[in-house]
């Protein structure tokens, strides 16, 4: 019962955050005007701001946040690593590098093109990080995964820079996208994201019982009748899809996937059938909040949402490292 | 002559003075100096206009002539700066890796580079540092502050290397978020310039960056000579070192500060150039085959690697110049990954 109450509360929070994201900004729009604009349209300046500017970025924030929260929870379970996050494991920079190559070489324009390259980049990064951290004595320890991810991120960022220095047009397109900003997205972005999100979400939710078993260790999971490699592979593929879609839409946004699952695990009893949906909802609430905060902090200038999540997320990382990895 | 470590000889220029010399290290150092001079010479000759060594030499000696601009004002200062920055980063890496006993803990991994970068960008955008002479101080301060924060946050009933590195990575991310913020805020032209600086580049830099760095290096020289002796017992475990009468904590702190100052000054001169401090000491140690990270060897290796990388950065994709920091990340990150793959294999 308690976990259902938390789910309802999280849903209410998401709704509240959505309204906040529509109403708050350089131009504050009163609540009745927001509702009026949503349901009746109209040509007033308030209505235009809400419908054409804030509605799309709110939608992107909600969906990308949900995807990252879900992906983080899954990655933490798959790698048994409390520090796992699409950003820390290098998936986000890998996806970003894929997108930059697509832009620079004219291989793709627009979201539907980007997302495939983002996906390819994220998959390559995921495979490399996992393969590398498996090597050596001690296997894929949390620290090795995190450091391998960091190193791969640096490499992807280097490759990205090489491409960007050769083309200032690409840089101009890219620099806003890179920091993880939600501004300047249109409603179509979310529609094109949806198929990837749905497939990814279904994949990871199907794996939920297997993820529970994985937490007990590979041998126990096998004894319980789970096909460990299949579960791990499916869940990782789902998380990669979710990350790629989120990165293609909003740029590499760090730490949402790190912080949210930890919060979710504290609120509901263990079990991924409860933790995963709550992580998705909390992620959906967190990213728009970061976006709104970024609009307000230095108005009229905007702070990209990705910068805000990094500034909030790093203390979480420090806290986790101090508590959990000691002696790892 | 018994009791000497293998491969060492004792030099006695005077009866009171004796020097313990690792033979292979000395040979390697000599070879590295020659290599550095060779790479610097090639870098001075090659570019958009390719000159013969004779032409370059004549231009340097006369200080004027047809190629004065290219040689005396662009290439020579740039090559010298590259050697100084690479050397400073190499030594800094060797010092910090010895102190933390962790090959992963290079200055850029523990937040020094990002701290120096963030401080410099903040100072530049705030207009606080209008003269280039002030920038090294700003970046040293930024690097020291960042390293201090990382150190304090990682300290919990003792220092654990992995915790140190992970928190350093985290603080680095937070600081680069601050930098990104200013990047997205500024105009395109300014953003391109900042971006170039932030990836680490020697392009358009010269004596005004090289001279302050050289001054700092000279000032650090006595400390480095002291550190060369002090780091030797720090490679042992704490109890053994303390048993030998070494003041472990004090020496460790002093060596760390020295490393941070060197790395931060280099960053202030050329932007955060990643992975030189990480790779140079390890490369040097493999060549010298010493159990310790050789300080002089690390410095020379860092200088050779950076000058060569800069040469590649401006000649691989003409007419485009790749920021050398992007190139060192492309080459250095796989090395870090390889290092991780081998972690724990050695005792």
XYZ file of C-alpha atoms in Angstrom:
675
model
C 0.000 0.000 0.000
C 2.796 2.338 0.932
C 4.489 2.018 -2.427
C 1.219 2.708 -4.252
C 0.775 5.861 -2.205
C 4.274 6.973 -3.213
C 3.476 6.327 -6.856
C 0.348 8.472 -6.646
C 2.270 11.183 -4.819
C 4.991 11.087 -7.489
C 2.357 11.372 -10.234
C 0.906 14.407 -8.500
C 4.405 15.863 -8.211
C 4.990 15.374 -11.936
C 1.705 17.157 -12.718
C 2.616 20.024 -10.409
C 6.075 20.302 -11.947
C 4.550 20.348 -15.437
C 2.296 23.249 -14.508
C 5.226 25.051 -12.868
C 7.296 24.605 -16.004
C 4.499 26.098 -18.094
C 3.941 29.073 -15.806
C 7.387 30.151 -14.645
C 10.026 31.857 -16.723
C 11.247 35.247 -17.843
C 7.608 36.024 -18.459
C 5.481 34.737 -15.592
C 2.128 33.487 -16.788
C -0.717 33.293 -14.244
C -2.203 29.868 -13.677
C -5.695 30.540 -15.161
C -4.017 31.840 -18.316
C -1.913 28.673 -18.527
C -4.968 26.440 -18.296
C -6.855 28.633 -20.723
C -3.988 28.484 -23.216
C -3.757 24.709 -22.942
C -7.413 24.001 -23.502
C -8.635 26.899 -25.609
C -5.589 28.150 -27.437
C -5.876 31.796 -28.390
C -3.476 34.393 -29.760
C -2.552 36.331 -26.628
C 1.165 36.600 -25.882
C 0.731 34.438 -22.797
C -0.994 31.741 -24.811
C 1.702 31.819 -27.487
C 4.515 31.588 -24.960
C 2.870 28.665 -23.232
C 1.866 26.741 -26.337
C 4.819 27.240 -28.644
C 7.754 27.642 -26.250
C 7.049 26.139 -22.881
C 4.808 23.229 -23.755
C 7.389 21.493 -26.010
C 10.263 21.946 -23.594
C 8.135 20.729 -20.730
C 7.217 17.636 -22.732
C 10.853 16.989 -23.603
C 11.855 17.519 -19.979
C 9.234 15.101 -18.685
C 10.015 12.333 -21.161
C 13.808 12.696 -21.147
C 13.791 12.869 -17.335
C 11.680 9.726 -17.106
C 13.952 7.930 -19.568
C 17.108 8.894 -17.675
C 15.648 7.981 -14.273
C 14.600 4.596 -15.603
C 17.914 4.013 -17.388
C 19.871 4.896 -14.246
C 17.878 2.495 -12.083
C 18.395 -0.310 -14.594
C 22.111 0.365 -15.035
C 22.629 0.368 -11.281
C 20.961 -3.027 -11.075
C 22.705 -4.534 -14.109
C 26.177 -3.449 -13.024
C 25.439 -3.834 -9.291
C 27.036 -0.435 -9.063
C 25.554 2.352 -6.948
C 27.477 4.886 -9.050
C 26.064 3.817 -12.413
C 24.440 6.538 -14.482
C 24.208 7.018 -18.247
C 26.574 9.991 -17.918
C 29.162 8.407 -15.648
C 29.282 5.193 -17.664
C 30.072 7.174 -20.809
C 26.835 6.338 -22.634
C 25.782 9.976 -22.867
C 29.073 11.237 -24.325
C 29.122 8.263 -26.667
C 25.657 9.177 -27.880
C 26.696 12.818 -28.167
C 29.729 11.877 -30.266
C 27.442 9.882 -32.544
C 25.190 12.906 -33.017
C 28.104 15.253 -33.703
C 29.479 12.977 -36.397
C 26.005 12.785 -37.914
C 25.706 16.599 -37.974
C 29.226 17.266 -39.223
C 29.200 14.769 -42.075
C 25.641 15.570 -43.062
C 24.579 11.993 -42.445
C 21.429 12.972 -40.662
C 19.433 16.034 -39.858
C 16.631 16.308 -37.375
C 15.723 14.058 -34.534
C 14.804 10.853 -36.327
C 18.224 10.813 -37.928
C 20.084 11.825 -34.768
C 18.566 9.154 -32.620
C 20.055 6.282 -34.599
C 23.509 7.762 -34.391
C 23.012 8.522 -30.707
C 21.975 4.916 -30.228
C 25.002 3.607 -32.104
C 27.329 5.837 -30.075
C 25.762 4.762 -26.788
C 25.936 1.069 -27.707
C 29.601 1.296 -28.679
C 30.382 3.158 -25.441
C 28.445 0.664 -23.320
C 30.180 -2.336 -24.870
C 33.636 -0.786 -24.534
C 33.189 0.288 -20.925
C 31.834 -3.074 -19.914
C 34.482 -5.050 -21.775
C 37.301 -2.970 -20.331
C 36.097 -3.044 -16.757
C 35.697 -6.817 -16.901
C 39.384 -7.241 -17.600
C 41.923 -7.649 -14.863
C 41.546 -9.110 -11.422
C 38.477 -8.056 -9.487
C 36.190 -7.881 -12.532
C 33.793 -5.017 -13.150
C 34.076 -3.274 -9.797
C 32.096 -0.052 -9.274
C 35.255 2.038 -9.333
C 36.567 0.465 -12.514
C 33.241 0.907 -14.292
C 33.041 4.527 -13.248
C 36.626 5.285 -14.250
C 36.329 3.433 -17.548
C 33.200 5.457 -18.255
C 35.000 8.672 -17.409
C 37.930 7.809 -19.637
C 35.650 6.893 -22.510
C 33.741 10.145 -22.034
C 37.014 12.038 -22.313
C 37.883 10.205 -25.494
C 34.464 10.815 -27.031
C 34.710 14.468 -26.016
C 38.130 14.663 -27.695
C 36.768 13.196 -30.912
C 33.810 15.577 -30.715
C 36.154 18.535 -30.316
C 38.225 17.503 -33.315
C 35.059 17.516 -35.418
C 33.768 20.756 -33.942
C 36.971 22.731 -34.515
C 36.782 21.990 -38.204
C 33.313 23.469 -38.536
C 32.022 26.508 -36.698
C 28.529 25.937 -38.114
C 28.424 22.580 -36.365
C 29.740 24.182 -33.186
C 26.991 26.765 -33.202
C 24.324 24.098 -33.619
C 25.980 21.839 -31.135
C 27.020 23.981 -28.209
C 23.467 24.598 -27.017
C 22.532 21.004 -27.453
C 25.679 19.700 -25.796
C 25.137 21.266 -22.400
C 21.757 19.610 -22.150
C 19.356 22.411 -22.783
C 15.654 21.930 -23.264
C 15.053 25.202 -25.095
C 14.206 25.370 -28.759
C 12.595 21.929 -29.010
C 9.307 21.442 -30.826
C 6.432 19.155 -29.994
C 7.454 16.744 -32.736
C 10.615 15.930 -30.767
C 8.646 14.031 -28.175
C 6.484 12.260 -30.714
C 9.597 11.002 -32.486
C 11.149 9.997 -29.184
C 8.179 7.944 -28.104
C 8.714 4.714 -30.058
C 12.261 4.400 -28.691
C 11.091 5.170 -25.187
C 8.256 2.685 -25.330
C 10.451 -0.125 -26.624
C 13.134 0.681 -24.052
C 10.656 0.897 -21.181
C 8.958 -2.357 -22.126
C 12.310 -4.122 -22.351
C 13.426 -3.034 -18.900
C 10.046 -3.603 -17.234
C 9.903 -7.136 -18.609
C 13.307 -7.683 -17.018
C 12.249 -6.347 -13.597
C 11.941 -9.756 -11.870
C 15.270 -10.803 -13.339
C 16.888 -7.606 -12.034
C 15.657 -8.460 -8.540
C 17.313 -11.843 -8.858
C 20.554 -10.310 -10.157
C 20.884 -8.366 -6.920
C 21.320 -11.684 -5.112
C 24.317 -12.577 -7.251
C 24.654 -14.426 -10.537
C 24.708 -17.906 -9.049
C 21.613 -17.421 -6.925
C 19.799 -15.836 -9.862
C 20.675 -18.819 -12.008
C 19.504 -21.191 -9.304
C 16.205 -19.308 -9.193
C 15.742 -20.146 -12.876
C 16.720 -16.815 -14.461
C 18.807 -16.675 -17.574
C 21.339 -14.224 -16.253
C 22.995 -13.178 -19.497
C 19.648 -12.736 -21.244
C 18.268 -10.561 -18.447
C 21.425 -8.497 -18.307
C 21.572 -8.063 -22.074
C 17.895 -7.139 -22.442
C 18.006 -4.674 -19.568
C 21.219 -3.065 -20.828
C 19.764 -2.758 -24.339
C 16.638 -1.146 -22.930
C 18.679 1.303 -20.841
C 20.815 2.163 -23.864
C 17.718 2.869 -25.980
C 16.279 5.088 -23.267
C 19.560 6.980 -22.875
C 19.989 7.432 -26.610
C 16.498 8.853 -27.035
C 16.938 11.206 -24.090
C 20.373 12.370 -25.262
C 19.218 12.875 -28.848
C 16.342 15.033 -27.617
C 17.946 16.969 -24.772
C 21.723 16.523 -24.979
C 23.854 14.698 -22.427
C 22.225 15.402 -19.070
C 24.226 14.024 -16.205
C 23.272 12.769 -12.756
C 19.486 12.454 -13.144
C 20.024 8.738 -13.580
C 22.390 8.680 -10.608
C 20.362 10.491 -7.979
C 16.800 9.458 -8.778
C 17.030 5.663 -8.279
C 18.664 6.127 -4.878
C 15.751 8.281 -3.800
C 13.256 5.785 -5.220
C 14.915 2.892 -3.378
C 14.586 4.768 -0.107
C 10.892 5.424 -0.595
C 9.583 2.013 -1.583
C 10.472 -1.479 -0.460
C 12.979 -3.236 -2.704
C 11.766 -4.845 -5.879
C 12.224 -3.407 -9.334
C 8.557 -3.599 -10.230
C 8.123 -0.814 -7.691
C 11.450 0.962 -7.993
C 11.484 1.311 -11.796
C 8.152 3.143 -12.226
C 8.904 5.412 -9.285
C 12.366 6.198 -10.732
C 10.748 7.117 -14.034
C 8.260 9.438 -12.330
C 10.867 11.076 -10.113
C 13.141 11.577 -13.127
C 10.224 13.134 -14.988
C 9.772 15.550 -12.079
C 13.461 16.345 -11.542
C 14.507 17.384 -15.040
C 11.770 20.020 -15.578
C 12.479 21.363 -12.076
C 16.136 21.753 -13.046
C 15.027 23.423 -16.268
C 12.737 25.849 -14.447
C 15.438 26.625 -11.892
C 17.823 27.315 -14.775
C 15.359 29.814 -16.244
C 15.013 31.673 -12.958
C 18.518 31.672 -11.457
C 20.112 34.169 -13.817
C 17.111 35.622 -15.629
C 16.932 36.850 -18.330
C 19.877 34.594 -19.247
C 19.169 30.870 -19.091
C 21.194 28.202 -17.360
C 20.903 24.938 -19.311
C 19.151 22.144 -17.456
C 22.193 19.879 -17.823
C 24.334 22.355 -15.892
C 21.749 22.557 -13.128
C 21.510 18.772 -12.803
C 25.316 18.531 -12.656
C 25.470 21.138 -9.896
C 22.784 19.259 -7.945
C 24.044 15.793 -8.811
C 27.699 16.131 -7.865
C 26.930 16.539 -4.147
C 24.845 13.358 -4.434
C 27.804 11.586 -6.020
C 30.151 12.807 -3.298
C 27.707 11.643 -0.639
C 27.394 8.194 -2.214
C 31.139 7.805 -2.638
C 31.758 8.749 0.968
C 29.146 6.295 2.196
C 29.299 3.299 -0.076
C 32.504 2.910 -1.973
C 34.768 3.192 1.034
C 37.021 0.197 0.833
C 35.861 -0.800 -2.627
C 80.386 -1.360 -3.127
C 77.975 -3.815 -1.565
C 74.421 -2.829 -0.679
C 73.898 -0.636 -3.713
C 70.631 -1.043 -5.604
C 71.067 -2.873 -8.889
C 72.147 -0.809 -11.854
C 73.429 2.141 -9.867
C 76.860 3.678 -9.589
C 78.232 6.162 -7.084
C 79.743 9.333 -8.434
C 82.349 11.021 -6.229
C 83.341 14.273 -7.860
C 84.777 15.382 -4.519
C 85.495 13.371 -1.379
C 82.631 14.997 0.569
C 80.091 14.773 -2.242
C 78.643 11.535 -3.499
C 75.802 11.021 -5.910
C 73.842 7.844 -6.378
C 73.199 7.454 -10.052
C 70.852 5.022 -11.682
C 72.779 4.200 -14.820
C 69.847 3.404 -17.062
C 67.934 6.507 -15.921
C 70.887 8.696 -16.789
C 71.207 7.180 -20.241
C 67.464 7.477 -20.797
C 67.496 11.106 -19.695
C 70.284 11.840 -22.147
C 68.409 10.147 -24.984
C 65.197 12.003 -24.057
C 66.985 15.356 -24.146
C 68.257 14.579 -27.644
C 64.793 13.410 -28.669
C 63.218 16.580 -27.281
C 65.663 18.772 -29.182
C 64.957 16.813 -32.353
C 61.175 17.096 -31.998
C 61.476 20.816 -31.215
C 63.633 21.317 -34.298
C 61.162 19.488 -36.527
C 58.277 21.473 -35.010
C 60.110 24.722 -35.776
C 60.639 23.693 -39.396
C 57.295 22.147 -40.313
C 53.998 23.927 -40.740
C 52.084 25.662 -43.484
C 55.413 26.797 -44.842
C 58.078 24.142 -44.567
C 61.543 25.544 -43.898
C 64.927 23.909 -43.887
C 66.762 23.670 -40.544
C 69.350 26.069 -42.001
C 66.769 28.724 -42.738
C 65.280 28.359 -39.252
C 68.692 28.576 -37.591
C 69.683 31.668 -39.576
C 66.376 33.363 -38.732
C 66.744 32.619 -35.025
C 70.340 33.871 -34.972
C 69.751 37.062 -36.939
C 66.391 37.804 -35.310
C 65.083 39.186 -38.566
C 64.657 38.290 -42.210
C 62.078 36.791 -44.479
C 60.816 34.203 -42.013
C 61.036 36.347 -38.886
C 57.274 36.270 -38.257
C 56.855 32.538 -38.777
C 59.932 31.396 -36.886
C 60.718 33.947 -34.200
C 57.221 35.091 -33.348
C 55.048 32.054 -33.972
C 56.853 28.740 -33.981
C 59.753 29.145 -31.558
C 57.707 30.587 -28.683
C 55.030 28.001 -29.281
C 57.491 25.105 -29.280
C 59.212 26.391 -26.142
C 55.854 26.837 -24.426
C 54.869 23.315 -25.433
C 58.048 21.874 -23.936
C 57.587 23.837 -20.697
C 53.920 22.901 -20.322
C 54.587 19.258 -21.127
C 57.494 19.164 -18.685
C 55.496 20.779 -15.892
C 52.572 18.398 -16.436
C 54.863 15.372 -16.543
C 56.548 16.215 -13.246
C 53.246 17.133 -11.621
C 51.811 13.789 -12.674
C 54.805 11.895 -11.308
C 54.592 13.714 -7.956
C 50.873 13.200 -7.470
C 50.867 9.606 -8.657
C 53.680 8.814 -6.235
C 51.928 10.481 -3.317
C 48.586 8.783 -3.960
C 50.297 5.525 -5.000
C 47.759 5.375 -7.799
C 48.594 5.584 -11.504
C 45.073 6.909 -12.151
C 45.447 9.947 -9.926
C 46.796 12.510 -12.298
C 46.248 16.216 -11.692
C 43.530 16.369 -14.329
C 41.679 13.443 -12.804
C 41.646 14.961 -9.328
C 40.163 18.264 -10.416
C 43.233 20.507 -10.713
C 42.832 21.141 -14.424
C 39.129 21.872 -14.146
C 39.671 24.102 -11.125
C 42.340 26.113 -12.905
C 40.140 26.309 -16.000
C 37.052 27.411 -14.096
C 38.980 30.099 -12.214
C 40.524 31.386 -15.430
C 37.218 31.479 -17.299
C 35.501 33.223 -14.395
C 38.303 35.771 -14.199
C 38.213 36.334 -17.963
C 34.464 36.820 -18.158
C 34.354 38.950 -15.032
C 37.082 41.134 -16.532
C 38.978 40.767 -13.280
C 42.175 39.682 -14.983
C 42.834 42.075 -17.809
C 46.567 41.451 -17.969
C 47.884 38.067 -19.062
C 50.466 38.259 -16.281
C 47.733 37.843 -13.659
C 46.274 34.690 -15.227
C 48.858 32.203 -13.938
C 48.095 33.291 -10.381
C 44.378 32.954 -10.975
C 44.744 29.456 -12.362
C 47.123 28.325 -9.618
C 44.646 29.587 -7.039
C 41.797 27.798 -8.815
C 43.741 24.549 -9.026
C 44.758 24.700 -5.370
C 41.220 25.441 -4.232
C 39.781 22.593 -6.316
C 42.401 20.138 -5.078
C 41.788 21.206 -1.493
C 38.050 20.686 -1.854
C 38.604 17.238 -3.367
C 41.064 16.344 -0.630
C 38.758 17.447 2.179
C 35.744 15.691 0.710
C 37.688 12.487 0.143
C 39.141 12.448 3.654
C 37.171 10.133 5.875
C 39.076 8.253 8.528
C 42.093 8.310 6.253
C 42.561 8.705 2.550
C 41.464 6.033 0.157
C 42.854 6.357 -3.361
C 39.693 5.274 -5.166
C 37.538 7.634 -3.157
C 39.986 10.412 -3.911
C 39.824 9.747 -7.644
C 36.038 9.355 -7.823
C 35.366 12.529 -5.870
C 37.926 14.309 -8.013
C 36.060 13.199 -11.104
C 32.797 14.435 -9.611
C 34.152 17.837 -8.624
C 35.695 18.075 -12.098
C 32.246 17.545 -13.615
C 30.718 20.238 -11.397
C 33.458 22.713 -12.281
C 33.187 21.999 -15.976
C 29.430 22.546 -15.672
C 30.211 26.035 -14.403
C 32.547 26.555 -17.355
C 29.978 25.218 -19.828
C 27.532 27.668 -18.400
C 29.715 30.597 -19.375
C 30.354 28.989 -22.732
C 26.664 28.810 -23.573
C 26.175 32.328 -22.242
C 28.713 34.090 -24.413
C 28.605 35.149 -28.038
C 29.615 32.676 -30.745
C 32.978 34.311 -31.388
C 33.885 34.457 -27.720
C 32.545 30.933 -27.279
C 34.848 29.621 -29.996
C 37.824 31.268 -28.326
C 36.911 30.004 -24.883
C 36.205 26.565 -26.291
C 39.647 26.521 -27.851
C 41.241 27.543 -24.587
C 39.216 24.994 -22.661
C 40.295 22.069 -24.798
C 43.865 23.119 -24.317
C 45.714 24.621 -27.234
C 49.057 26.238 -27.904
C 47.644 28.143 -30.849
C 48.282 31.876 -30.691
C 50.241 31.577 -27.487
C 53.833 32.590 -27.061
C 56.305 34.344 -24.850
C 53.683 36.098 -22.699
C 52.536 32.642 -21.529
C 55.924 30.941 -21.646
C 57.839 33.497 -19.562
C 55.649 33.381 -16.419
C 55.606 29.590 -16.648
C 59.400 29.481 -16.943
C 59.696 31.764 -13.917
C 57.468 29.491 -11.862
C 59.425 26.429 -12.977
C 62.728 28.011 -11.995
C 61.288 29.015 -8.620
C 60.078 25.446 -8.113
C 63.444 23.930 -8.979
C 64.861 23.792 -5.422
C 61.582 22.289 -4.223
C 61.760 19.742 -7.023
C 65.270 18.717 -6.065
C 64.047 18.271 -2.488
C 61.014 16.345 -3.744
C 63.215 14.042 -5.779
C 64.622 12.760 -2.504
C 61.422 13.063 -0.482
C 59.191 11.021 -2.775
C 61.409 7.974 -2.589
C 60.241 6.768 0.855
C 56.663 7.894 0.118
C 56.416 5.041 -2.350
C 56.824 2.649 0.572
C 53.951 2.034 2.903
C 53.392 4.569 5.658
C 54.698 2.512 8.562
C 57.947 1.594 6.861
C 58.535 5.184 5.808
C 57.801 6.470 9.298
C 60.117 3.811 10.676
C 62.884 5.231 8.509
C 62.374 8.571 10.230
C 60.433 10.212 7.423
C 57.741 12.735 8.365
C 55.255 11.101 6.053
C 52.211 13.353 6.319
C 54.168 16.586 6.072
C 56.194 15.423 3.081
C 53.120 14.072 1.353
C 51.309 17.379 1.751
C 54.293 19.380 0.511
C 54.793 17.152 -2.531
C 51.077 17.319 -3.365
C 51.059 21.115 -3.169
C 54.108 21.261 -5.418
C 52.428 18.988 -7.962
C 49.229 21.002 -7.918
C 51.084 24.295 -8.357
C 53.002 22.958 -11.359
C 49.926 21.451 -13.004
C 47.817 24.537 -12.395
C 50.465 26.901 -13.778
C 50.766 24.783 -16.899
C 46.990 24.830 -17.253
C 46.919 28.578 -16.905
C 49.414 28.878 -19.750
C 47.849 26.488 -22.247
C 44.431 25.485 -21.012
C 43.612 22.085 -19.546
C 45.606 19.648 -21.681
C 44.498 16.237 -20.503
C 46.314 12.955 -20.083
C 49.930 14.197 -20.377
C 50.300 14.201 -16.591
C 48.667 10.782 -16.512
C 50.692 9.066 -19.214
C 54.152 10.673 -19.141
C 55.258 9.298 -15.732
C 54.107 5.782 -16.594
C 55.828 5.867 -19.966
C 58.991 7.199 -18.373
C 58.981 4.513 -15.720
C 58.613 1.765 -18.287
C 61.610 3.101 -20.197
C 63.856 3.651 -17.185
C 62.671 0.406 -15.533
C 62.912 1.983 -12.093
C 60.457 0.967 -9.400
C 59.761 4.659 -8.706
C 58.376 7.215 -11.104
C 61.425 9.174 -12.319
C 60.867 12.931 -11.982
C 63.353 14.098 -14.607
C 62.339 11.347 -16.990
C 58.658 12.224 -16.546
C 59.321 15.879 -17.272
C 61.301 15.102 -20.426
C 58.747 12.559 -21.613
C 55.914 15.022 -21.028
C 57.765 17.669 -23.009
C 58.498 15.326 -25.924
C 54.914 14.038 -26.022
C 53.322 17.486 -25.900
C 55.582 19.056 -28.529
C 54.986 16.071 -30.807
C 51.223 16.150 -30.169
C 51.110 19.879 -30.946
C 53.059 19.304 -34.135
C 50.534 16.634 -35.133
C 47.599 18.831 -34.103
C 48.557 21.584 -36.516
C 49.678 19.444 -39.431
C 47.309 16.456 -39.591
C 44.220 18.209 -40.958
C 45.450 21.345 -42.750
C 44.338 24.087 -42.758
C 42.376 23.247 -39.618
C 44.195 23.257 -36.300
C 42.999 20.688 -33.820
C 43.311 21.851 -30.201
C 46.147 19.750 -28.863
C 44.090 18.878 -25.765
C 41.568 17.055 -27.940
C 44.374 15.079 -29.521
C 45.977 14.108 -26.214
C 42.530 13.008 -24.964
C 42.023 10.898 -28.083
C 45.381 9.207 -27.615
C 45.596 9.288 -23.817
C 42.136 8.024 -22.904
C 42.660 4.605 -24.515
C 45.839 4.375 -22.469
C 43.868 5.070 -19.290
C 41.362 2.410 -20.344
C 44.181 -0.040 -20.917
C 45.600 0.824 -17.508
C 42.202 0.103 -15.961
C 41.997 -3.212 -17.754
C 45.323 -4.181 -16.227
C 44.504 -2.800 -12.778
C 45.215 -5.225 -9.944
C 47.239 -7.505 -12.169
C 50.455 -6.290 -10.642
C 51.020 -6.785 -6.952
